[in-house]
Coordinates of C-alpha atoms in Angstrom, one line a residue:
M665 CA 57.6 121.4 93.1
N666 CA 54.3 119.5 93.3
R667 CA 54.7 115.7 93.3
H668 CA 51.3 114.9 94.9
F669 CA 49.5 113.8 91.8
T670 CA 50.3 111.4 89.0
I671 CA 52.4 113.1 86.4
R672 CA 51.2 112.5 82.9
R673 CA 52.4 115.5 80.8
P674 CA 55.9 116.6 79.8
R675 CA 55.1 120.1 81.2
D676 CA 54.3 118.5 84.6
L677 CA 57.6 116.7 84.5
V678 CA 59.4 120.0 84.1
E679 CA 57.3 121.8 86.8
A680 CA 58.0 118.9 89.2
G681 CA 61.7 119.3 88.7
L682 CA 62.1 115.9 87.1
A683 CA 63.3 117.2 83.8
P684 CA 64.9 120.5 82.6
E685 CA 63.1 123.0 80.5
E686 CA 65.4 122.5 77.6
R687 CA 64.3 118.9 77.3
L688 CA 60.6 119.8 77.0
A689 CA 60.4 119.5 73.2
D690 CA 62.1 116.0 73.3
L691 CA 59.7 114.9 76.1
Q692 CA 56.7 116.0 74.1
A693 CA 57.9 114.1 71.1
V694 CA 58.2 110.9 73.1
A695 CA 54.9 111.5 74.9
A696 CA 53.2 111.8 71.6
R697 CA 54.2 108.2 70.8
Y698 CA 54.2 106.4 74.2
A699 CA 52.2 107.0 77.4
V700 CA 53.7 108.8 80.4
A701 CA 52.6 108.3 84.1
I702 CA 54.6 108.6 87.3
T703 CA 52.8 108.1 90.6
P704 CA 53.6 110.3 93.6
A705 CA 55.3 107.3 95.3
M706 CA 57.8 107.0 92.4
A707 CA 58.2 110.8 91.8
E708 CA 59.1 111.2 95.5
I709 CA 62.1 108.9 95.3
I710 CA 63.5 110.2 92.1
D711 CA 66.8 112.1 92.7
A712 CA 66.3 115.1 90.4
G713 CA 70.0 116.1 91.0
D714 CA 71.3 112.8 89.6
P715 CA 71.2 112.7 85.8
H716 CA 71.6 109.0 86.0
D717 CA 69.0 108.3 88.7
P718 CA 67.8 104.7 88.3
I719 CA 64.2 105.5 89.2
A720 CA 64.0 108.3 86.7
R721 CA 65.5 106.1 84.1
Q722 CA 62.6 103.7 84.4
F723 CA 59.8 106.4 84.2
V724 CA 61.0 109.7 82.7
P725 CA 60.8 109.7 78.9
D726 CA 64.0 109.7 76.9
V727 CA 64.4 110.9 73.3
A728 CA 66.3 107.6 72.7
E729 CA 62.8 105.9 72.7
L730 CA 62.2 107.3 69.3
R731 CA 65.0 105.2 67.8
Q732 CA 63.8 101.8 66.8
T733 CA 66.3 99.1 65.8
E734 CA 65.7 96.5 63.1
A735 CA 65.3 93.7 65.7
E736 CA 62.6 95.5 67.7
D737 CA 58.9 94.7 67.2
A738 CA 55.6 96.0 68.3
D739 CA 54.7 92.6 69.6
P740 CA 58.1 91.3 70.8
I741 CA 56.9 88.2 72.6
G742 CA 54.2 87.2 70.1
D743 CA 51.1 87.6 72.1
A744 CA 49.0 88.0 69.0
A745 CA 50.0 84.6 67.7
H746 CA 48.4 82.9 70.8
A747 CA 45.3 85.0 71.2
P748 CA 42.3 82.8 70.4
V749 CA 39.8 85.4 71.7
P750 CA 40.2 89.0 72.8
G751 CA 41.9 89.3 76.2
I752 CA 43.3 85.7 76.2
V753 CA 46.8 84.6 75.5
H754 CA 47.1 80.8 75.6
R755 CA 50.8 80.0 75.0
Y756 CA 51.2 77.1 77.5
P757 CA 48.8 74.1 78.0
D758 CA 47.9 74.6 81.7
R759 CA 47.6 78.4 81.9
V760 CA 46.4 81.5 80.1
L761 CA 47.0 85.2 80.4
L762 CA 43.8 87.3 80.9
K763 CA 44.7 90.8 79.7
L764 CA 42.0 92.6 81.6
V765 CA 43.1 96.2 81.3
S766 CA 45.3 98.3 79.0
I767 CA 46.3 101.0 81.5
C768 CA 48.8 101.2 84.3
P769 CA 49.5 103.4 87.3
V770 CA 53.0 104.1 85.9
Y771 CA 54.3 103.6 82.3
C772 CA 57.7 102.0 82.2
R773 CA 60.0 103.2 79.5
F774 CA 60.9 99.5 78.7
C775 CA 57.4 98.1 78.5
F776 CA 57.1 95.2 76.1
R777 CA 53.4 96.1 75.5
R778 CA 54.0 99.8 75.0
E779 CA 52.4 99.9 71.6
T780 CA 49.0 98.9 73.1
V781 CA 49.2 99.7 76.9
G782 CA 48.4 103.3 77.7
Q783 CA 47.4 104.0 74.2
S784 CA 44.0 105.2 72.8
G785 CA 41.2 102.7 73.0
P786 CA 39.2 101.0 75.7
A787 CA 40.8 101.0 79.1
S788 CA 39.6 97.5 79.9
L789 CA 37.8 94.5 78.3
S790 CA 34.1 95.1 77.7
D791 CA 31.6 92.9 79.6
E792 CA 31.0 91.0 76.4
A793 CA 34.7 90.4 75.7
L794 CA 35.3 89.4 79.3
G795 CA 32.4 86.9 79.1
R796 CA 33.9 85.3 75.9
A797 CA 37.3 85.2 77.6
L798 CA 36.0 83.4 80.7
A799 CA 33.9 81.1 78.5
Y800 CA 37.1 80.1 76.7
V801 CA 38.7 79.2 80.1
A802 CA 35.6 77.4 81.3
E803 CA 35.5 75.2 78.2
R804 CA 39.1 73.9 78.6
P805 CA 39.6 71.7 81.7
E806 CA 43.4 71.7 81.1
I807 CA 43.6 75.4 82.2
W808 CA 44.8 75.2 85.8
E809 CA 46.0 78.8 86.3
V810 CA 44.7 82.2 85.1
V811 CA 47.3 84.9 85.1
V812 CA 45.6 88.3 85.3
T813 CA 47.6 91.0 83.6
G814 CA 47.3 93.9 81.3
G815 CA 48.2 96.7 81.8
D816 CA 48.0 96.4 85.5
P817 CA 44.9 94.7 86.8
L818 CA 45.1 96.2 90.3
V819 CA 44.1 99.6 89.0
L820 CA 40.6 98.2 88.8
S821 CA 38.0 99.0 91.4
V822 CA 37.5 96.6 94.4
R823 CA 34.0 95.8 93.0
R824 CA 35.4 94.7 89.6
I825 CA 38.2 92.6 91.1
A826 CA 35.8 90.9 93.4
A827 CA 33.4 90.2 90.6
L828 CA 36.2 88.7 88.5
M829 CA 37.3 86.5 91.4
A830 CA 33.7 85.3 91.9
R831 CA 33.4 84.3 88.2
L832 CA 36.7 82.5 88.3
S833 CA 35.7 80.8 91.5
A834 CA 32.8 79.2 89.5
I835 CA 35.2 77.4 87.2
P836 CA 36.2 74.3 89.1
H837 CA 39.4 73.4 87.1
V838 CA 41.0 76.8 87.6
R839 CA 42.9 76.4 90.9
V840 CA 45.3 79.3 90.8
V841 CA 44.7 83.0 90.0
R842 CA 47.9 85.0 89.6
F843 CA 47.9 88.8 89.4
H844 CA 50.9 90.6 87.8
S845 CA 51.2 94.1 89.3
R846 CA 53.4 97.1 90.1
V847 CA 50.7 98.6 92.3
P848 CA 52.1 97.4 95.7
V849 CA 55.3 99.3 94.9
V850 CA 54.2 102.3 92.8
A851 CA 50.8 103.0 94.4
P852 CA 51.0 101.2 97.8
E853 CA 48.1 103.2 99.2
R854 CA 45.7 101.1 97.0
I855 CA 46.5 97.9 98.9
D856 CA 43.9 98.3 101.6
A857 CA 41.8 95.8 103.5
D858 CA 39.0 96.0 100.9
L859 CA 41.3 95.2 98.0
V860 CA 43.0 92.4 99.8
A861 CA 39.6 90.8 100.6
A862 CA 38.5 91.2 97.0
L863 CA 41.6 89.2 95.8
R864 CA 40.6 86.1 97.7
A865 CA 38.0 83.5 96.6
P866 CA 36.9 80.2 98.0
G867 CA 38.8 77.2 96.5
K868 CA 41.3 79.3 94.7
A869 CA 44.9 80.1 95.5
T870 CA 45.6 83.7 94.8
W871 CA 49.2 84.7 94.0
I872 CA 50.7 88.1 93.1
A873 CA 53.8 88.7 91.1
V874 CA 55.2 92.0 92.2
H875 CA 57.3 94.0 89.7
A876 CA 60.2 96.1 91.0
N877 CA 63.6 96.8 89.5
H878 CA 65.6 98.7 92.1
P879 CA 65.9 98.4 95.9
R880 CA 64.9 102.0 96.4
E881 CA 61.4 101.2 95.1
I882 CA 60.7 99.1 98.2
G883 CA 60.4 101.9 100.8
P884 CA 58.3 101.9 104.0
A885 CA 55.0 102.3 102.2
A886 CA 55.7 99.6 99.7
A887 CA 56.9 97.3 102.6
A888 CA 53.7 97.9 104.5
A889 CA 51.5 97.1 101.4
L890 CA 53.4 93.9 100.8
A891 CA 52.9 92.9 104.4
R892 CA 49.2 93.5 104.2
L893 CA 49.1 91.0 101.3
V894 CA 51.3 88.4 102.9
D895 CA 49.6 88.6 106.3
A896 CA 46.3 88.0 104.5
G897 CA 47.7 84.7 103.2
I898 CA 48.4 85.8 99.6
P899 CA 51.9 84.6 98.6
L900 CA 54.1 86.9 96.6
V901 CA 56.8 86.3 94.0
S902 CA 58.9 88.9 92.2
Q903 CA 59.4 90.0 88.6
S904 CA 62.2 92.3 87.6
V905 CA 63.6 93.4 84.2
L906 CA 67.4 93.6 83.8
L907 CA 67.9 97.2 82.8
R908 CA 71.1 99.1 81.8
G909 CA 71.8 101.9 84.3
V910 CA 69.2 100.6 86.7
N911 CA 70.1 97.2 88.1
D912 CA 73.0 96.0 85.9
D913 CA 75.3 95.9 88.8
P914 CA 75.9 92.9 91.2
A915 CA 75.6 95.0 94.4
V916 CA 72.3 96.6 93.2
L917 CA 70.8 93.4 92.0
A918 CA 71.8 91.6 95.3
A919 CA 70.2 94.5 97.3
L920 CA 67.0 94.2 95.3
M921 CA 66.7 90.5 95.8
R922 CA 67.4 90.8 99.5
A923 CA 64.8 93.5 99.7
F924 CA 62.3 91.2 98.2
V925 CA 63.1 88.3 100.5
E926 CA 63.1 90.6 103.6
N927 CA 59.6 91.6 102.6
R928 CA 58.5 87.9 102.1
V929 CA 58.5 88.1 98.3
K930 CA 60.2 85.1 96.7
P931 CA 62.5 86.2 93.8
Y932 CA 61.0 84.5 90.7
Y933 CA 62.0 86.0 87.3
L934 CA 64.7 88.3 86.2
H935 CA 63.7 89.1 82.6
Q936 CA 66.1 89.9 79.8
G937 CA 64.8 93.1 78.2
D938 CA 62.4 92.3 75.4
L939 CA 62.9 93.7 71.9
A940 CA 60.2 96.4 72.3
P941 CA 60.4 99.5 70.1
G942 CA 62.7 102.2 71.4
T943 CA 64.2 100.3 74.3
S944 CA 67.7 99.4 73.0
H945 CA 69.3 102.0 75.3
L946 CA 67.9 100.1 78.3
R947 CA 68.8 96.6 77.3
T948 CA 71.8 94.6 78.4
T949 CA 73.3 91.7 76.5
I950 CA 72.6 88.2 77.6
A951 CA 76.3 87.8 78.3
E952 CA 76.1 90.7 80.7
G953 CA 73.0 89.2 82.3
R954 CA 74.7 85.8 82.8
A955 CA 77.7 87.5 84.5
L956 CA 75.4 89.3 86.9
V957 CA 73.4 86.1 87.8
T958 CA 76.7 84.3 88.3
A959 CA 77.8 87.0 90.7
L960 CA 74.7 86.3 92.8
R961 CA 75.3 82.6 93.0
G962 CA 77.1 81.6 96.2
R963 CA 77.3 85.2 97.3
V964 CA 73.7 85.8 98.5
S965 CA 71.2 83.3 100.0
G966 CA 69.6 80.7 97.8
L967 CA 66.3 82.5 98.7
C968 CA 67.6 85.5 96.7
Q969 CA 68.2 83.7 93.4
P970 CA 65.8 84.5 90.5
S971 CA 65.6 82.6 87.3
Y972 CA 67.1 84.7 84.5
V973 CA 64.7 84.2 81.5
L974 CA 64.2 85.3 77.9
D975 CA 60.9 85.4 76.1
I976 CA 61.8 84.1 72.6
P977 CA 60.7 86.6 70.0
G978 CA 57.7 85.5 67.9
G979 CA 55.7 83.8 70.7
Y980 CA 57.8 80.7 71.3
G981 CA 57.7 81.0 75.1
K982 CA 60.0 81.8 78.0
V983 CA 63.2 79.9 78.6
P984 CA 66.0 80.2 81.2
V985 CA 69.2 81.6 79.8
G986 CA 71.3 81.8 83.0
P987 CA 74.8 80.5 83.3
V988 CA 75.6 76.8 82.7
Y989 CA 77.4 75.1 85.5
L990 CA 77.6 71.6 84.1
S991 CA 79.4 70.3 81.0
E992 CA 80.8 66.9 79.9
E993 CA 84.2 65.9 78.8
G994 CA 85.3 62.4 78.0
G995 CA 82.2 60.8 79.5
R996 CA 82.6 62.6 82.8
A997 CA 80.6 65.5 84.1
L998 CA 82.4 68.8 84.9
V999 CA 80.8 71.1 87.4
T1000 CA 81.8 74.8 87.9
D1001 CA 81.4 76.2 91.3
F1002 CA 80.4 79.8 92.2
E1003 CA 84.1 80.9 92.2
G1004 CA 84.7 79.6 88.7
R1005 CA 86.6 76.5 89.7
T1006 CA 85.9 73.3 87.7
H1007 CA 85.4 69.9 89.4
A1008 CA 84.9 66.4 88.0
Y1009 CA 81.8 64.5 89.0
P1010 CA 82.2 61.9 90.3
P1011 CA 85.5 63.1 91.6
Q1012 CA 88.6 61.8 89.9
P1013 CA 90.2 59.0 91.9
A1014 CA 93.5 59.9 93.4
A1015 CA 96.6 58.7 91.5
P1016 CA 98.3 55.8 93.3
A1017 CA 101.3 56.7 95.3
D1018 CA 104.7 55.7 93.8
G1019 CA 106.4 52.6 95.3

């Protein structure tokens, strides 16, 4: 059972013991539509004896992916509506996405860009397209932050990452460069001293948003990779997607957030699953998500509380959709505590005693 290379073919999944032979035809049908890749780090922690293993559920293809609901869309968060030049998404005034690459070290079965990421076509922006994208940023002084995404930008060579940071460093109004990546968790060996050095640039604050969805993903190798980044002065925040059968359980979600905090990663976003094609079997309802976030409140440290957010389909932006703890009645605020008790604010005056 060889799990020492990135698994990319259905036959490799079977030979690695990650799927039974009788599922091969279904796996091949899914792989013909959506990219497959499972790194050694992730393959190693899949429990092949558990048909409901939460790590396998994220990376091993499922025939359910071939079922598309009416609400699902190839561009579920509306990137195309805010793409003034190739590689740029400019949805909010002070920041842009720079979609540098269209490949990842692993391909998540719930990916909201699955119709483009990992598919045929250029693996990264051409030099000409990157030049136009950076010119767009340079011409707009309101852009304070560049969010480098893809695909996963940390699959690029150290040379290319360093070159990008040098070009961003030459744009004075860009003060923050944020990378979105799964690499520290799914391919932690890539986070070496050279890559860490390449991520830094004079006058810029580099941040990394680290994506993980289950506490088992953050093993010793991932913890060491995260420490190399933090110890070099690169702050980390987390991104997770709420997934049915993976982390839709209060204890699992609490363990994941604690694992982030223990490794100096500040919980940031817990995403409601986007309406990407073939992902309905992995999505929870918003009501379920709110119940899970409510279960965290007051039961784990404030450091462990992510914002539960939804990207509005059509490109209208990201909004918090977590529980509401404040309401009004009769001109008075009513506040609900973490145990579900309601309190008036300011407190109701005590009734006068009789007599």
